[in-house]
Coordinates of C-alpha atoms in Angstrom, one line a residue:
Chain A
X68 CA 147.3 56.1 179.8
X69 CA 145.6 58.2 177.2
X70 CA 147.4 55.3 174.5
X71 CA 146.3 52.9 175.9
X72 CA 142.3 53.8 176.1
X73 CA 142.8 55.2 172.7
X74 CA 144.0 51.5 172.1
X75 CA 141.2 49.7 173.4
X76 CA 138.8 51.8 171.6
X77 CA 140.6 50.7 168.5
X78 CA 140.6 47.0 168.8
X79 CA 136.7 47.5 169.8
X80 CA 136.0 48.9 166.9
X81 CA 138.4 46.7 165.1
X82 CA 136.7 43.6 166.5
X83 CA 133.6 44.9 165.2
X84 CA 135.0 45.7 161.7
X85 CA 136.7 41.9 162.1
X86 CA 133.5 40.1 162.2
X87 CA 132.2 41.4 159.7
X88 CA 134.8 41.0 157.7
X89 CA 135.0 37.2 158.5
X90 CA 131.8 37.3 156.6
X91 CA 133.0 38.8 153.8
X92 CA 136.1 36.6 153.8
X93 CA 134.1 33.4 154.0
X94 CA 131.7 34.1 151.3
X95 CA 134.5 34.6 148.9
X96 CA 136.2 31.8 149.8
X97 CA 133.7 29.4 149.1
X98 CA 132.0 31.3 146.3
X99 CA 134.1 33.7 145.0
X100 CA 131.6 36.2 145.2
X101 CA 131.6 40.3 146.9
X102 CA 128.8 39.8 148.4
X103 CA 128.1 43.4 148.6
X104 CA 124.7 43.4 150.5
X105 CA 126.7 41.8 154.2
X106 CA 127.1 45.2 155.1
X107 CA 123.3 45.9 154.8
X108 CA 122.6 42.4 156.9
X109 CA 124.7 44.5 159.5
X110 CA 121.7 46.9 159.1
X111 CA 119.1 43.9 159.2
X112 CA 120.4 42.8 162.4
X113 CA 120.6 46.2 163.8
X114 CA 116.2 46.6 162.9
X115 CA 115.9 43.2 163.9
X116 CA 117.4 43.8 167.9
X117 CA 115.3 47.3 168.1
X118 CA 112.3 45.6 167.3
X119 CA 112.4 42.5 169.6
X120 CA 113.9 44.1 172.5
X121 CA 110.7 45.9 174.0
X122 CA 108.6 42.3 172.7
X123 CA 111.6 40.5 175.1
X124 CA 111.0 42.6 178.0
X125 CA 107.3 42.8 178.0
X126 CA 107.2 38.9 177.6
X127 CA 110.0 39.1 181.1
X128 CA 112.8 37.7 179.1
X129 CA 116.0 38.8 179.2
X130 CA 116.9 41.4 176.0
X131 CA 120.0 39.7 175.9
X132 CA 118.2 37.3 173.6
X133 CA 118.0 39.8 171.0
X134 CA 121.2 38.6 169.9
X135 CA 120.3 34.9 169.2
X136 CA 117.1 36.4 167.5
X137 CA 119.4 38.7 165.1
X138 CA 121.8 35.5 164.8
X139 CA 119.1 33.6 163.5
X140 CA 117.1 36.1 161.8
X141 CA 120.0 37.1 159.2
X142 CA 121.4 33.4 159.0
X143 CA 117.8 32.1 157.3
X144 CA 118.4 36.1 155.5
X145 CA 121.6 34.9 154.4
X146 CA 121.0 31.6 153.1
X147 CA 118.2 32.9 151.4
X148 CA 119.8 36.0 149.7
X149 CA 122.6 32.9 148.5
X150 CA 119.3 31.0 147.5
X151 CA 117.4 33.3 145.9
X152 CA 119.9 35.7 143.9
X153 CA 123.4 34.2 143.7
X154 CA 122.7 30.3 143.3
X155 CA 120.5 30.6 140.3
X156 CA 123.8 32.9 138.6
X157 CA 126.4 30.1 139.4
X158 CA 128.2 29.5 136.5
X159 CA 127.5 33.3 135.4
X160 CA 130.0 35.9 134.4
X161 CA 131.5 37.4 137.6
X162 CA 130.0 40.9 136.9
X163 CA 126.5 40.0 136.8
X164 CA 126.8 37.9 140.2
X165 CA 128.4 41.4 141.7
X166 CA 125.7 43.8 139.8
X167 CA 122.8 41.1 141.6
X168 CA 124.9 41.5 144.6
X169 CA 124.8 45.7 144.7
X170 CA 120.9 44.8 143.9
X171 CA 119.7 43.1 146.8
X172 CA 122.0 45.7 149.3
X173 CA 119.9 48.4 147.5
X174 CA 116.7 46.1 148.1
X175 CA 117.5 45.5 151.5
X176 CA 117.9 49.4 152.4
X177 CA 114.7 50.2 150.7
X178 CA 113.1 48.0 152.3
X179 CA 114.0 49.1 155.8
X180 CA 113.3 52.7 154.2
X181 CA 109.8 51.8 153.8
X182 CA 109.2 50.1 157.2
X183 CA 110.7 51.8 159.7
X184 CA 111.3 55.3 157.9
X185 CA 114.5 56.8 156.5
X186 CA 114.9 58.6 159.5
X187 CA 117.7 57.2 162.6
X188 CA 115.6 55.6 165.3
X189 CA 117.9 55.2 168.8
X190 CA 119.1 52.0 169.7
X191 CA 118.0 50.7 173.6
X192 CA 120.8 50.3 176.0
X193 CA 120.3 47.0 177.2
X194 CA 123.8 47.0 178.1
X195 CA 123.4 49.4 180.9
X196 CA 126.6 47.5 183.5
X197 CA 128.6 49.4 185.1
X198 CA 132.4 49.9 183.8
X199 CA 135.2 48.0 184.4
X200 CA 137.2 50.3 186.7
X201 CA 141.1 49.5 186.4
X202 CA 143.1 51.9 188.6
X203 CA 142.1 55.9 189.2
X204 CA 140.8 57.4 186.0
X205 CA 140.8 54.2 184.2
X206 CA 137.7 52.2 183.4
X207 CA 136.5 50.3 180.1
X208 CA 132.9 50.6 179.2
X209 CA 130.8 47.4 179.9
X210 CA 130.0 47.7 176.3
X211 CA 133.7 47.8 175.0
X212 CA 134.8 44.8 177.0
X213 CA 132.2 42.8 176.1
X214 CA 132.6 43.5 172.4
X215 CA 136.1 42.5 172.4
X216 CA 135.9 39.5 174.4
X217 CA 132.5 38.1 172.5
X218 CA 134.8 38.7 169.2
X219 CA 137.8 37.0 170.7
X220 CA 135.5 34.0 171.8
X221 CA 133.9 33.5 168.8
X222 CA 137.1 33.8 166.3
X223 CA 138.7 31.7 168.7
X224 CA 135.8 29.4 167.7
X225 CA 135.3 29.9 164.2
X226 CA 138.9 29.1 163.8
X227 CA 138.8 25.7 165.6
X228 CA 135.5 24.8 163.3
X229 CA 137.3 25.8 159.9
X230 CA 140.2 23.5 161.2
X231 CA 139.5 20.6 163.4
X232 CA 135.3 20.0 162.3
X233 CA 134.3 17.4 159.7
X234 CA 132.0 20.6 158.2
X235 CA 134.7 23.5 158.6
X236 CA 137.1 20.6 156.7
X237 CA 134.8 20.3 154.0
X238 CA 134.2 24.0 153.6
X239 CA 137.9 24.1 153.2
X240 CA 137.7 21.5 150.4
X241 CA 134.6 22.9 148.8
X242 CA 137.0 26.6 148.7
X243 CA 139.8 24.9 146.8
X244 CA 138.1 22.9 144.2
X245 CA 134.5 22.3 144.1
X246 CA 134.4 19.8 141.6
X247 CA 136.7 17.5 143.8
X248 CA 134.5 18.3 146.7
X249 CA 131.8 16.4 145.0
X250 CA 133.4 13.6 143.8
X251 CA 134.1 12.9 147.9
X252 CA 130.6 13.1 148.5
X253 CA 130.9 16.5 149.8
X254 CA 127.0 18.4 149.0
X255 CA 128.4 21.7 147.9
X256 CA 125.2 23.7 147.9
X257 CA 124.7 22.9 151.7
X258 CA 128.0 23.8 152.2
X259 CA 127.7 27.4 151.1
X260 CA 124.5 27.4 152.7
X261 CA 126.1 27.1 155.8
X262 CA 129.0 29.5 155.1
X263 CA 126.4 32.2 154.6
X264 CA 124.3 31.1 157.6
X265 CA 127.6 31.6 159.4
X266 CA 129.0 34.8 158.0
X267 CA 125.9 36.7 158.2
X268 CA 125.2 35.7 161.3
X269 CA 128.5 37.1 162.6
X270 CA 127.4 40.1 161.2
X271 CA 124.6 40.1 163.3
X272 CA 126.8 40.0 166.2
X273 CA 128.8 42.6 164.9
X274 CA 125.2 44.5 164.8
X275 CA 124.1 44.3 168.4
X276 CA 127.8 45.7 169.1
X277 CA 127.9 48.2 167.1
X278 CA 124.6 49.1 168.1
X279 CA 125.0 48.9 171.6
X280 CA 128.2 51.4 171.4
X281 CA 127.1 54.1 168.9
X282 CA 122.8 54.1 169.5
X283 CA 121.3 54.7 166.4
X284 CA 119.8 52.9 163.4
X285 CA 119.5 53.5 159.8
X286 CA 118.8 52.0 156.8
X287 CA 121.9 53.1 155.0
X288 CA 124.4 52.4 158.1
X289 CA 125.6 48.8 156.5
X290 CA 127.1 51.3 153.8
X291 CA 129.5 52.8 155.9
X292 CA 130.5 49.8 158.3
X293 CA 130.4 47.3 155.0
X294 CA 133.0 49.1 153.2
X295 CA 135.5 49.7 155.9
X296 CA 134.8 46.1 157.2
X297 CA 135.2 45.0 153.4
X298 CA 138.9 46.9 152.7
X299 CA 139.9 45.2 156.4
X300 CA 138.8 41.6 154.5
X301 CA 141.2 43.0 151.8
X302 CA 143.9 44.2 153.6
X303 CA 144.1 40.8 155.3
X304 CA 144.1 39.2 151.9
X305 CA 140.5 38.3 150.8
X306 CA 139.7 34.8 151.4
X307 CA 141.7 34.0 154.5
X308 CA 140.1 34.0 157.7
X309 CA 143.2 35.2 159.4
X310 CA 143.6 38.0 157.4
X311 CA 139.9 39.0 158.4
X312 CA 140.8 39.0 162.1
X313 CA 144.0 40.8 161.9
X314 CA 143.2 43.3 158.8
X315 CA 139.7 44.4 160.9
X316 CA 142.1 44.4 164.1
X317 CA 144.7 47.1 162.4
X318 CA 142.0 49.4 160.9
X319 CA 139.9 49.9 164.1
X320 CA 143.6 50.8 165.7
X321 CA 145.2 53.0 163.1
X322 CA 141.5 54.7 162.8
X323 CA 141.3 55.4 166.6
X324 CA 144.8 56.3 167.1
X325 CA 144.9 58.5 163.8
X326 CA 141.4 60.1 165.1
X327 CA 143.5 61.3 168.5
X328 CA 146.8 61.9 167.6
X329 CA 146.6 63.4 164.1
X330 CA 143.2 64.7 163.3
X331 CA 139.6 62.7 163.1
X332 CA 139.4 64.3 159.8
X333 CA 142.2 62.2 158.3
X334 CA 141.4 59.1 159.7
X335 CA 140.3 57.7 156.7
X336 CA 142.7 58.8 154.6
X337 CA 145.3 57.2 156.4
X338 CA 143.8 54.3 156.7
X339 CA 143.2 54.1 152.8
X340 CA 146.8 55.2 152.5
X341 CA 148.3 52.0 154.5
X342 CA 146.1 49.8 152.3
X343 CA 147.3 50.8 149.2
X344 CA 150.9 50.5 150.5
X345 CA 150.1 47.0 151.8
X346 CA 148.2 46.6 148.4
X347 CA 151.5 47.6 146.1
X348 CA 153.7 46.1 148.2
X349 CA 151.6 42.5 148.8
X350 CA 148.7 42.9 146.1
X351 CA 146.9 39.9 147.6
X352 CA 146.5 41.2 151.0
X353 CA 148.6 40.3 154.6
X354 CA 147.7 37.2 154.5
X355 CA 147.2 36.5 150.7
X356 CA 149.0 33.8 148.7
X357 CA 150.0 34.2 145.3
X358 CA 147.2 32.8 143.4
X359 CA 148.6 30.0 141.0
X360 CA 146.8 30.8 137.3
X361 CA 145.5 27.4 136.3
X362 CA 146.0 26.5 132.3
Chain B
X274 CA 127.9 -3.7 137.5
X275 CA 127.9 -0.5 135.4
X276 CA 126.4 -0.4 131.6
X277 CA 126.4 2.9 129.6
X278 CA 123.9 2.8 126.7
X279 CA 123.9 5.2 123.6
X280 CA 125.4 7.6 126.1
X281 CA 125.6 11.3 123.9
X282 CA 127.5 14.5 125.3
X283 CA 127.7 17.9 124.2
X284 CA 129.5 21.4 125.3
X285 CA 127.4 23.4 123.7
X286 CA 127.4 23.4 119.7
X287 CA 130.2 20.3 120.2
X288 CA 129.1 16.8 120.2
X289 CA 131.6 15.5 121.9
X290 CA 130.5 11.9 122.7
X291 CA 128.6 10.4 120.2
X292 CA 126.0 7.3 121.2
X293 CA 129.1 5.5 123.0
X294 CA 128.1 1.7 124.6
X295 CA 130.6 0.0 127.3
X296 CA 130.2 -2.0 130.2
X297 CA 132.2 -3.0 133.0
X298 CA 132.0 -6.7 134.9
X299 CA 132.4 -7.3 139.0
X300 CA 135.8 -7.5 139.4
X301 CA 137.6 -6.3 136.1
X302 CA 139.8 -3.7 135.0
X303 CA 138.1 -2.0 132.2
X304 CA 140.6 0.8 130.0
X305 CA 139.0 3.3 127.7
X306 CA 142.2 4.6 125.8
X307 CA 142.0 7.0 122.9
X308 CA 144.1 10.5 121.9
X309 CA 143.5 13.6 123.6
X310 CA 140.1 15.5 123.2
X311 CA 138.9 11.9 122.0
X312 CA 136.1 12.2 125.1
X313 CA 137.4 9.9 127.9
X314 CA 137.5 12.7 130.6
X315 CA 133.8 13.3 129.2
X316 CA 132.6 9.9 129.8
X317 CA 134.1 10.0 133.2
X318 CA 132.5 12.8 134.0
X319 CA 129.2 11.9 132.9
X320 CA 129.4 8.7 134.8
X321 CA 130.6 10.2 137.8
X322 CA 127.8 13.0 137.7
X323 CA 129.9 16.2 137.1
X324 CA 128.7 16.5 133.7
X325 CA 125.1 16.1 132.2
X326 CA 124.9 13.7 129.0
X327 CA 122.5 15.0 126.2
X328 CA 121.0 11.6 126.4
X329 CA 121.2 7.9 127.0
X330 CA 121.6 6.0 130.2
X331 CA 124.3 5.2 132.8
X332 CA 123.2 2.2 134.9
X333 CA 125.0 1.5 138.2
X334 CA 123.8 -1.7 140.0
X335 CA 120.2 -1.5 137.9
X336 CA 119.8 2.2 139.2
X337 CA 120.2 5.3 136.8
X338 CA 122.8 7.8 137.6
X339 CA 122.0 10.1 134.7
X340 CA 119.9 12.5 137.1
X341 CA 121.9 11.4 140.7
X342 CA 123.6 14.4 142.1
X343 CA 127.4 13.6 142.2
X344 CA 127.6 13.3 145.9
X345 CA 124.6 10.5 145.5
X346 CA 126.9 8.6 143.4
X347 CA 129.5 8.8 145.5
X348 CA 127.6 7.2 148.2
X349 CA 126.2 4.1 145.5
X350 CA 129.8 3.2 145.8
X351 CA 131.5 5.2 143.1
X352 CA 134.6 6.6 143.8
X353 CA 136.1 9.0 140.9
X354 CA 139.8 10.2 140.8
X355 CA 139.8 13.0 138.7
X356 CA 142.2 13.9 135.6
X357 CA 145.2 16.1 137.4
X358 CA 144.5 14.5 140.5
X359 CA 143.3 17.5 142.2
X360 CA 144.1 16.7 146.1
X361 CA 143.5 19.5 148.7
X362 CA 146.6 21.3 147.9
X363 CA 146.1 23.9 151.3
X364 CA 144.7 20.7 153.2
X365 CA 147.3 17.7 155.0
X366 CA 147.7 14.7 153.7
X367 CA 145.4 13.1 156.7
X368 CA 142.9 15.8 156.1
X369 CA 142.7 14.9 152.1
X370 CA 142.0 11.2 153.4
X371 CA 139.4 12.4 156.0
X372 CA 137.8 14.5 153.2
X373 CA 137.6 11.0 151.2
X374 CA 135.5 9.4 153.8
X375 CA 132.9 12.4 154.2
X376 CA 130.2 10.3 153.5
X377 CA 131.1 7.7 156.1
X378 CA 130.0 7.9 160.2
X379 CA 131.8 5.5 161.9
X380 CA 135.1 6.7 162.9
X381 CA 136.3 3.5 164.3
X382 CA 136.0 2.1 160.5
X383 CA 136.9 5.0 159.3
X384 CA 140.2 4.8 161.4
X385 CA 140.8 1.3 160.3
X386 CA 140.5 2.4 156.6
X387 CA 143.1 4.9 157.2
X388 CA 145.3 2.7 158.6
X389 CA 145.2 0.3 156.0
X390 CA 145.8 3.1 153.3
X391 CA 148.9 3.7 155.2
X392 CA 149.8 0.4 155.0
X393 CA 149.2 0.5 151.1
X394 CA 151.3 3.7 150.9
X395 CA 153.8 4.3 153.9
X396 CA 154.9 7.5 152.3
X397 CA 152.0 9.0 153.0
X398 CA 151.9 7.7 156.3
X399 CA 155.3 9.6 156.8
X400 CA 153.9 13.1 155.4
X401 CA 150.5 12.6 157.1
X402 CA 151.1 16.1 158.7
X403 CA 152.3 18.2 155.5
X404 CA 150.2 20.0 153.3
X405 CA 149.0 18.1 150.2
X406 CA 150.3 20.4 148.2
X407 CA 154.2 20.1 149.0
X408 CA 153.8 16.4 147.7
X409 CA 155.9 15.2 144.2
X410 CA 153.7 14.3 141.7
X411 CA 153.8 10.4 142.4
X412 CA 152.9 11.0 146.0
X413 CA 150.2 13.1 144.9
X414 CA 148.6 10.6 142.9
X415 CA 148.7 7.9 145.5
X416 CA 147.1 10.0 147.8
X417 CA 144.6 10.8 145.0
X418 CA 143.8 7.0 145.4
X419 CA 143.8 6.5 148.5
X420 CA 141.2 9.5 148.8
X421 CA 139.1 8.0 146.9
X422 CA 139.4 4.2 148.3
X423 CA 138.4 5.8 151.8
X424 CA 134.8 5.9 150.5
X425 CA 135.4 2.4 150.6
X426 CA 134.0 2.6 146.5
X427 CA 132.6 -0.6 144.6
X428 CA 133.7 0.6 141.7
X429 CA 137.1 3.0 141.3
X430 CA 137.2 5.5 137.8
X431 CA 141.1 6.7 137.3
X432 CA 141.7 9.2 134.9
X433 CA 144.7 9.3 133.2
X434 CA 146.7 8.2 136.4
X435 CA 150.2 8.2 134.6
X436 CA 150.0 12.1 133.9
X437 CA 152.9 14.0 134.0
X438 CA 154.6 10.8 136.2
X439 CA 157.9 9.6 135.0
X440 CA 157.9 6.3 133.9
X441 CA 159.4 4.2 137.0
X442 CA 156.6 6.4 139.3
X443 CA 153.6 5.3 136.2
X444 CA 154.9 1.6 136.8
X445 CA 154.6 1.9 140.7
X446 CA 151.2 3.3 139.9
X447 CA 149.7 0.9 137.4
X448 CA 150.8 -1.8 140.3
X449 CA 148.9 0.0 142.7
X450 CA 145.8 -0.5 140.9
X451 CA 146.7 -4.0 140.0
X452 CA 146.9 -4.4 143.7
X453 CA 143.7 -2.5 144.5
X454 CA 141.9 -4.6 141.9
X455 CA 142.9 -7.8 143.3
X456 CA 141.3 -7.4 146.7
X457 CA 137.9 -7.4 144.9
X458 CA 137.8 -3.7 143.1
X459 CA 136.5 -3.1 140.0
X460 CA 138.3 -0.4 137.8
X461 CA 137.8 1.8 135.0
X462 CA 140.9 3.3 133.6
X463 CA 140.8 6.1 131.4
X464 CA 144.3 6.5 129.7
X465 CA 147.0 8.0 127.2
X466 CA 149.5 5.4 127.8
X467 CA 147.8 2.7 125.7
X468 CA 150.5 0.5 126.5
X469 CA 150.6 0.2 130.1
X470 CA 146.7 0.5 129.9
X471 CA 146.0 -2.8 128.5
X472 CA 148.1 -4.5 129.6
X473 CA 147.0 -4.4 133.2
X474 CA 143.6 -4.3 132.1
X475 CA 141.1 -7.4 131.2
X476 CA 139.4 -5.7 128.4
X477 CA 139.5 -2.0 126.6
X478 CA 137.5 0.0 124.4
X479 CA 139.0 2.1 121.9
X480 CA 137.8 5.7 121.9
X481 CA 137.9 8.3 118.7
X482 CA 136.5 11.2 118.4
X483 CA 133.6 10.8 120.2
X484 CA 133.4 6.9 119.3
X485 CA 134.3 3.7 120.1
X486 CA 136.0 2.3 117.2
X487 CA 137.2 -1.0 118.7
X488 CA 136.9 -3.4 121.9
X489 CA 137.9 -6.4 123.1
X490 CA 140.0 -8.7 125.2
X491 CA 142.9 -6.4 126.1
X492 CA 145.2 -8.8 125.1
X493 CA 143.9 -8.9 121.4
X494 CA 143.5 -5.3 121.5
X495 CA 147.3 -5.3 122.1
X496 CA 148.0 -7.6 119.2
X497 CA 145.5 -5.6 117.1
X498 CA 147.4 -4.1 114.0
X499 CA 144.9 -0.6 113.7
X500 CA 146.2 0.0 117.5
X501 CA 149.4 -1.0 117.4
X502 CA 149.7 1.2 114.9
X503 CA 147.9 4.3 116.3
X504 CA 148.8 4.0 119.8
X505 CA 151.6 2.0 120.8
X506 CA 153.8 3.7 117.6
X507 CA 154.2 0.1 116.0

């Protein structure tokens, strides 16, 4: 019994890591680029929630809404980051798109710093259901169940919009070859306008979430939950949206079961440990292809 | 249809196209030929809107293309398969020909298009389902067409359509495009193989380093003793 609540901890916190991911995935697809300030839109979305649930309920709304707000809120953040920063270094050597990149996360956190303080602020629990009660001594946490079915709805979704969607098809395209994306009429700066609008609005999903289960705020929590969610990208094979889903999947379980069964001191350094044996074995990740070198 | 006047293009510090004039008529096959690195893909590109000439103008139907974004063009009938092909390798076959109608809405039409493209090319009807990518070369570049006919173009650009094709695959090819250009397509070709170039086309230009050297009636360009000579290894 103890596994298997030790499990479903894991693949909470694993869907959590998984969204986030997806973001990371996504961006590099289309762009090739680390964008290394998603973890700090986690952060973003996290501020944005605190600050419109009290607004919400005063108005006699429902504070679920502060999840479309965050949605929306880091989306136009997202496509404006792309915008601003990134688009302009199109064309640029790889490093100075990543050194712009570690920029605007630092921007973003001192930012936050100077608004709401460097100091953790508590995060309401608008999720206040009672638990799922599954036999004697057995019961998931409203919070837990809704964070893993939310994340299994909407990568059920995102999946059937990358495949079956004219736009999810021509994201694909725009991955693999620009250039020919163009010549079919495809506009490729809307395109990864919308793959950031999408990626960093999953990771203002991932926000609420992560919010909702461990109550507290800072500007530097993006750091944290960005890196891990950015080895699970790797550990999937960057790039590939499956990997994303199963590579945050497998960290959030080995974490949680390494964090009961052998010490919560070693957790990460098992974890890291499986991904650099996936890593020597498979260099491009779970899912990765080899890449083909074009001459 | 199209004109390009004094067109000039550079890569930095290399002038690689230098004040180059051609035109192409309603309903001909136009080829450029010339060596490799003589500028073909250049002027292609240029036309097409990937690359940015230096100056001169590129008129399409009396409009200007020289500051049109490429997926403009695309939509002022202007279809463009690329040098290597370059199909959606991780994408099917159907998907690839979807992607070629992105700027299209109706789906009935765009169905019917389809259709007819697997008429053109039952192979591809066969591998509709398989990745792009698993296709020989010859396959490949049909579908490369067939792409680009499902924008349903006015004008087709082909560059260098007989790459790495062996030759009874570059034959089936070059009657493809006869084909195409006999239900009403105009065609610029862009080739190596001078040969086979000219003689499906109605008239060629003669590209060198950067410059057109010669152009005519394809069939005198053929009989001309400076090409022969240079290009068909007379």
């Amino acid at each position: 019994m103890d596994l298997i609540k030790q499990l479903i901890n894991g693949i909470q916190v694993g869907s959590i890591y998984a969204l986030v991911a997806l973001g990371y995935t996504m961006v590099y697809g289309i762009v090739k680029l680390i964008n290394f300030a998603h973890g700090d839109f986690i952060m973003v979305g996290g501020y944005v929630a605190l600050t419109v649930i009290p607004v919400l309920v005063s108005a006699g709304l429902s504070p679920w809404l502060c999840i479309i707000v965050a949605i929306l809120f880091c989306a136009l953040l997202g496509m404006a980051t792309e915008r601003v920063a990134y688009k302009p270094l199109r064309g640029a050597p790889k490093i100075s798109v990543l050194i712009t990149a570690i920029g605007v996360s630092l921007f973003l956190q001192n930012l936050f710093m100077l608004i709401f303080s460097p100091n953790p602020k508590p995060f309401p629990n608008f999720l206040d259901y009672p638990p799922l009660a599954l036999g004697e001594n057995f019961q998931i946490s409203f919070v837990t169940l809704l964070t893993i079915l939310l994340s299994l709805i909407i990568m059920v979704g995102l999946q059937f919009f990358i495949q079956k969607t004219k736009m999810g098809k021509s994201m694909r395209a725009v991955s693999e070859d620009p250039g020919a994306a163009q010549l079919m009429g495809i506009n490729v700066n809307r395109t990864i306008s919308v793959t950031f609008a999408i990626g960093s609005g999953l990771a203002a999903v991932a926000s609420v979430l992560y919010c909702s289960a461990y109550p507290l705020v800072e500007p530097t929590m993006g750091s944290v939950l960005g890196l891990r969610a950015f080895i699970a990208a790797v550990f999937g094979g960057i790039g590939m949206i499956p990997g994303a889903m199963v590579g945050g999947l497998l960290m959030g379980v080995v974490e949680s079961l390494t964090k009961a069964y052998i010490s919560s001191q070693m957790s990460d350094a098992v974890v890291y440990g499986i991904l650099i044996l996936v890593l020597l074995v498979k260099p491009t990740g779970l899912f990765g292809k080899n890449v083909r070198e074009k001459v | 249809m199209l004109k390009v006047i004094n067109l000039n293009v550079s890569y930095g510090a290399i002038h690689a196209v230098h004040g180059v004039n051609l035109e192409v008529h309603q309903g001909e096959i136009v080829s450029l030929i010339g060596a490799n690195g003589a500028g073909k893909t250049t002027i292609l590109h240029s036309i097409s809107g990937l690359k940015r000439p230096s100056s001169g103008q590129i008129v399409f139907e009396g409009q200007d293309l020289v500051k049109t974004e490429p997926h403009k063009i695309l939509q002022m009938g202007l279809a463009h398969v690329p040098e290597g092909r370059r199909i959606f390798a991780e994408m099917t076959v159907e998907e690839n020909l979807e992607m070629g109608a992105f700027t299209r809405s109706n789906p009935q039409e765009i169905r019917e298009d389809m259709e007819k493209i697997y008429h053109r090319f039952p192979r591809l009807k066969e591998r509709r389902g398989q990745m792009a990518g698993t296709l020989s070369g010859g396959e490949q570049q049909m579908l490369a067409i067939g792409r680009a006919l499902m924008s349903k173009p006015k004008l087709l650009l082909l560059d260098e359509p007989s790459m790495g094709l062996s030759p009874i695959l570059v034959r089936e090819i070059f009657d493809i495009i006869v084909q195409v250009n006999k239900t009403g397509m105009t065609v610029l070709l862009v080739e190596q193989n001078a040969r086979m170039a000219l003689s499906i086309a109605h008239r060629g230009y003669v590209l060198e380093t950067g410059d057109i050297v010669l152009s005519g009636d394809a069939k005198s360009l053929l009989e001309d003793d400076r090409v022969k000579k240079a290009y068909l290894g007379q």
